[in-house]
């Protein structure tokens, strides 16, 4: 299996001399193609900082990061912009949908920007909408649909351009439990059937139990990681809760 992401000795320091705060220290991370990995840890552990750096929104103070065989640390702003559009898919807690566009138009936007032919766009949007169960709302606008439908639209948009890596930031944070389960089941199906590579930052043990592997961060460092090998989701959920209890602090 090929490596999609490799981060080595990633550090992130905020502040100035005499008043430095180390948000991330010596983080090593490898994500293989087809993995569904969760990142967890107490508040202030460095989860969001790590996500921002891996998603090219922020830069590390030091360290190397390779995504899809490209070194993102050494890219110019223009190169990063192209890289983001072609290689990364984003799912945010607050959806980030454009209210002036229909659900369908929101999903096809990345494809139109990449100048994909119209017939290919039509085919891809239909297929993705089927995966996320939103075909019946394609012509509606974001303000006419529920939070769960908005998040499934956002997830559909994230995978439209077949990114190498999908980055999800607390994707179930604003959803009720039924909508959250529906989204997580769709992401799980995407990972199982299409071998999509997903990294999800979450504070929710239930959401993390859908992952195949969970990495825990504490005080900016890797604390431990656990793998779901032959366990049921319920067993894995319990294992995650046990680690969170040993971590201490709010999560």
Coordinates of C-alpha atoms in Angstrom, one line a residue:
X1 CA 0.0 0.0 0.0
X2 CA 1.4 3.4 -0.9
X3 CA 2.0 6.1 1.6
X4 CA -0.3 9.1 1.1
X5 CA 1.0 11.3 3.9
X6 CA 4.3 11.2 5.8
X7 CA 5.1 13.8 8.5
X8 CA 8.5 13.7 10.2
X9 CA 9.6 15.6 13.3
X10 CA 6.9 18.2 12.9
X11 CA 7.2 21.1 15.4
X12 CA 5.0 24.2 15.8
X13 CA 6.1 27.0 18.1
X14 CA 4.0 30.1 18.8
X15 CA 5.2 33.3 20.5
X16 CA 8.5 35.1 20.7
X17 CA 11.8 34.6 22.5
X18 CA 11.3 34.2 26.2
X19 CA 7.6 33.5 25.8
X20 CA 7.4 30.4 23.5
X21 CA 4.6 27.9 23.4
X22 CA 5.3 24.5 21.8
X23 CA 2.0 23.5 20.2
X24 CA 3.5 20.5 18.5
X25 CA 6.6 18.6 19.3
X26 CA 8.3 15.9 17.2
X27 CA 5.1 14.6 15.6
X28 CA 5.7 11.6 13.3
X29 CA 2.7 10.4 11.3
X30 CA 2.3 8.1 8.3
X31 CA -1.0 7.5 6.5
X32 CA -1.3 4.8 4.0
X33 CA -3.7 4.8 1.0
X34 CA -7.2 3.6 2.1
X35 CA -6.8 4.3 5.8
X36 CA -9.5 6.0 7.9
X37 CA -7.6 7.5 10.8
X38 CA -8.9 9.5 13.7
X39 CA -6.9 12.2 15.7
X40 CA -8.0 12.7 19.3
X41 CA -6.8 14.3 22.5
X42 CA -7.7 16.8 25.2
X43 CA -8.5 20.4 24.5
X44 CA -5.4 22.3 23.7
X45 CA -3.5 19.1 22.8
X46 CA -2.6 20.3 19.3
X47 CA -5.2 18.5 17.2
X48 CA -6.3 21.6 15.3
X49 CA -2.8 22.9 14.9
X50 CA -1.8 19.5 13.4
X51 CA -4.8 19.5 11.0
X52 CA -4.1 23.1 9.9
X53 CA -0.5 22.2 9.1
X54 CA -1.3 19.0 7.3
X55 CA -4.1 20.8 5.3
X56 CA -1.5 23.5 4.2
X57 CA -3.5 26.2 6.0
X58 CA -0.6 26.8 8.4
X59 CA 3.2 26.0 8.2
X60 CA 5.3 24.0 10.6
X61 CA 8.2 25.7 12.5
X62 CA 10.3 22.7 11.4
X63 CA 9.9 19.2 10.1
X64 CA 9.1 17.6 6.7
X65 CA 5.6 16.8 5.3
X66 CA 5.1 14.8 2.2
X67 CA 1.6 14.4 0.8
X68 CA 1.0 12.4 -2.4
X69 CA 4.8 12.4 -3.0
X70 CA 5.0 16.2 -2.8
X71 CA 6.8 18.2 -0.2
X72 CA 4.2 20.7 1.0
X73 CA 6.7 22.6 3.3
X74 CA 8.7 23.8 0.3
X75 CA 5.8 25.0 -1.9
X76 CA 5.0 28.6 -2.8
X77 CA 1.6 30.0 -2.0
X78 CA 0.5 29.5 -5.6
X79 CA 1.7 25.9 -5.7
X80 CA -0.1 25.2 -2.4
X81 CA -3.3 26.7 -3.8
X82 CA -3.2 24.3 -6.8
X83 CA -2.2 21.4 -4.5
X84 CA -5.1 22.0 -2.2
X85 CA -7.6 22.0 -5.1
X86 CA -6.3 18.9 -6.8
X87 CA -5.1 16.7 -3.9
X88 CA -7.0 17.6 -0.7
X89 CA -10.7 17.4 0.2
X90 CA -12.0 19.3 3.2
X91 CA -15.0 18.7 5.5
X92 CA -15.5 21.4 8.1
X93 CA -17.8 21.5 11.1
X94 CA -19.6 24.6 9.8
X95 CA -20.1 23.1 6.2
X96 CA -18.7 26.2 4.3
X97 CA -21.3 25.9 1.6
X98 CA -22.2 28.7 -0.7
X99 CA -25.8 29.8 -0.1
X100 CA -26.2 31.2 -3.6
X101 CA -25.5 27.8 -5.2
X102 CA -27.8 24.8 -5.2
X103 CA -26.6 21.5 -3.5
X104 CA -25.6 20.2 -7.0
X105 CA -23.7 23.4 -7.8
X106 CA -21.9 23.3 -4.5
X107 CA -20.7 19.7 -5.2
X108 CA -19.6 20.3 -8.7
X109 CA -17.8 23.6 -8.0
X110 CA -14.3 21.9 -7.5
X111 CA -14.8 20.0 -10.7
X112 CA -15.8 23.1 -12.7
X113 CA -12.7 24.9 -11.3
X114 CA -10.6 21.9 -12.5
X115 CA -12.2 22.1 -15.9
X116 CA -13.6 18.6 -15.9
X117 CA -15.9 18.0 -18.9
X118 CA -19.6 18.6 -18.3
X119 CA -20.8 15.0 -19.0
X120 CA -18.1 13.7 -16.6
X121 CA -19.2 16.2 -13.9
X122 CA -22.9 15.1 -14.3
X123 CA -21.9 11.4 -13.9
X124 CA -19.6 12.1 -10.9
X125 CA -22.1 14.3 -9.1
X126 CA -24.9 11.7 -9.5
X127 CA -22.6 8.9 -8.2
X128 CA -21.4 10.9 -5.2
X129 CA -24.9 12.1 -4.3
X130 CA -26.0 8.4 -4.3
X131 CA -23.2 7.5 -1.9
X132 CA -24.3 10.2 0.5
X133 CA -28.1 9.8 0.0
X134 CA -28.8 13.3 -1.2
X135 CA -30.0 12.8 -4.8
X136 CA -33.4 14.1 -3.9
X137 CA -32.1 17.5 -2.7
X138 CA -29.7 18.3 -5.5
X139 CA -31.8 21.3 -6.7
X140 CA -32.4 22.8 -3.3
X141 CA -30.4 25.6 -1.7
X142 CA -28.4 25.2 1.5
X143 CA -30.9 27.3 3.5
X144 CA -33.7 24.9 2.6
X145 CA -32.0 21.7 3.9
X146 CA -31.1 20.3 7.4
X147 CA -27.8 20.3 9.1
X148 CA -27.2 16.7 8.3
X149 CA -28.0 17.2 4.7
X150 CA -25.6 20.2 4.6
X151 CA -22.8 18.2 6.0
X152 CA -23.4 15.3 3.5
X153 CA -23.3 18.0 0.8
X154 CA -20.0 19.3 2.1
X155 CA -18.7 15.7 2.2
X156 CA -19.8 15.2 -1.3
X157 CA -18.0 18.3 -2.4
X158 CA -14.9 17.2 -0.6
X159 CA -14.6 14.0 -2.6
X160 CA -15.8 15.4 -5.9
X161 CA -12.3 15.9 -7.4
X162 CA -11.1 12.5 -6.2
X163 CA -8.6 13.9 -3.7
X164 CA -5.6 11.9 -2.4
X165 CA -6.6 12.8 1.1
X166 CA -9.8 13.9 2.8
X167 CA -9.4 16.0 5.9
X168 CA -12.4 16.2 8.2
X169 CA -12.4 18.7 11.1
X170 CA -15.0 17.7 13.8
X171 CA -17.5 16.8 11.0
X172 CA -20.2 15.7 13.4
X173 CA -19.7 18.6 15.8
X174 CA -22.8 20.5 14.8
X175 CA -25.0 17.4 14.1
X176 CA -27.7 15.5 16.1
X177 CA -26.9 11.9 16.7
X178 CA -29.0 10.5 13.8
X179 CA -27.4 12.9 11.3
X180 CA -24.0 12.2 12.7
X181 CA -24.4 8.4 12.4
X182 CA -25.7 8.9 8.8
X183 CA -22.6 11.0 7.9
X184 CA -20.2 8.6 9.6
X185 CA -21.7 5.6 7.9
X186 CA -21.4 7.3 4.5
X187 CA -17.7 8.1 5.2
X188 CA -17.1 4.6 6.3
X189 CA -18.7 3.3 3.0
X190 CA -16.6 5.7 1.0
X191 CA -13.5 4.3 2.8
X192 CA -14.5 0.7 2.4
X193 CA -15.8 0.7 -1.2
X194 CA -13.7 3.4 -2.8
X195 CA -10.6 3.1 -0.7
X196 CA -10.7 6.8 0.0
X197 CA -8.1 7.9 2.5
X198 CA -9.6 9.9 5.4
X199 CA -8.1 11.7 8.4
X200 CA -10.6 13.0 10.9
X201 CA -10.0 15.2 13.9
X202 CA -12.7 14.6 16.5
X203 CA -13.3 14.9 20.3
X204 CA -16.1 12.3 20.0
X205 CA -15.3 8.7 20.8
X206 CA -18.4 7.5 18.9
X207 CA -17.2 9.2 15.7
X208 CA -13.7 7.9 16.2
X209 CA -15.0 4.3 16.5
X210 CA -15.8 4.4 12.8
X211 CA -12.1 4.8 12.1
X212 CA -9.6 2.0 11.5
X213 CA -6.9 3.6 13.6
X214 CA -6.9 6.4 16.2
X215 CA -3.9 8.5 17.1
X216 CA -4.0 10.3 20.5
X217 CA -2.1 13.5 21.1
X218 CA -1.3 15.1 24.5
X219 CA 0.6 18.3 25.1
X220 CA 1.6 18.5 21.5
X221 CA 3.2 15.1 21.4
X222 CA 2.0 11.6 20.2
X223 CA 0.6 9.8 23.3
X224 CA -0.4 6.5 21.8
X225 CA -2.3 4.9 18.9
X226 CA -4.8 2.1 18.7
X227 CA -5.9 0.0 15.8
X228 CA -9.3 -1.7 15.1
X229 CA -8.2 -5.0 13.7
X230 CA -10.8 -7.7 14.4
X231 CA -12.8 -5.8 16.9
X232 CA -16.5 -4.8 16.5
X233 CA -17.2 -1.0 16.5
X234 CA -18.6 -1.3 20.0
X235 CA -15.4 -2.9 21.3
X236 CA -13.3 -0.3 19.6
X237 CA -15.5 2.5 21.0
X238 CA -14.8 1.1 24.5
X239 CA -11.1 1.0 23.9
X240 CA -11.1 4.6 22.8
X241 CA -13.0 5.6 26.0
X242 CA -10.3 3.7 28.0
X243 CA -7.5 5.7 26.4
X244 CA -9.4 9.0 26.8
X245 CA -9.8 8.2 30.5
X246 CA -6.1 7.6 30.9
X247 CA -5.3 10.8 29.0
X248 CA -7.2 12.9 31.5
X249 CA -8.3 16.5 30.8
X250 CA -11.3 17.7 28.8
X251 CA -11.6 16.2 25.4

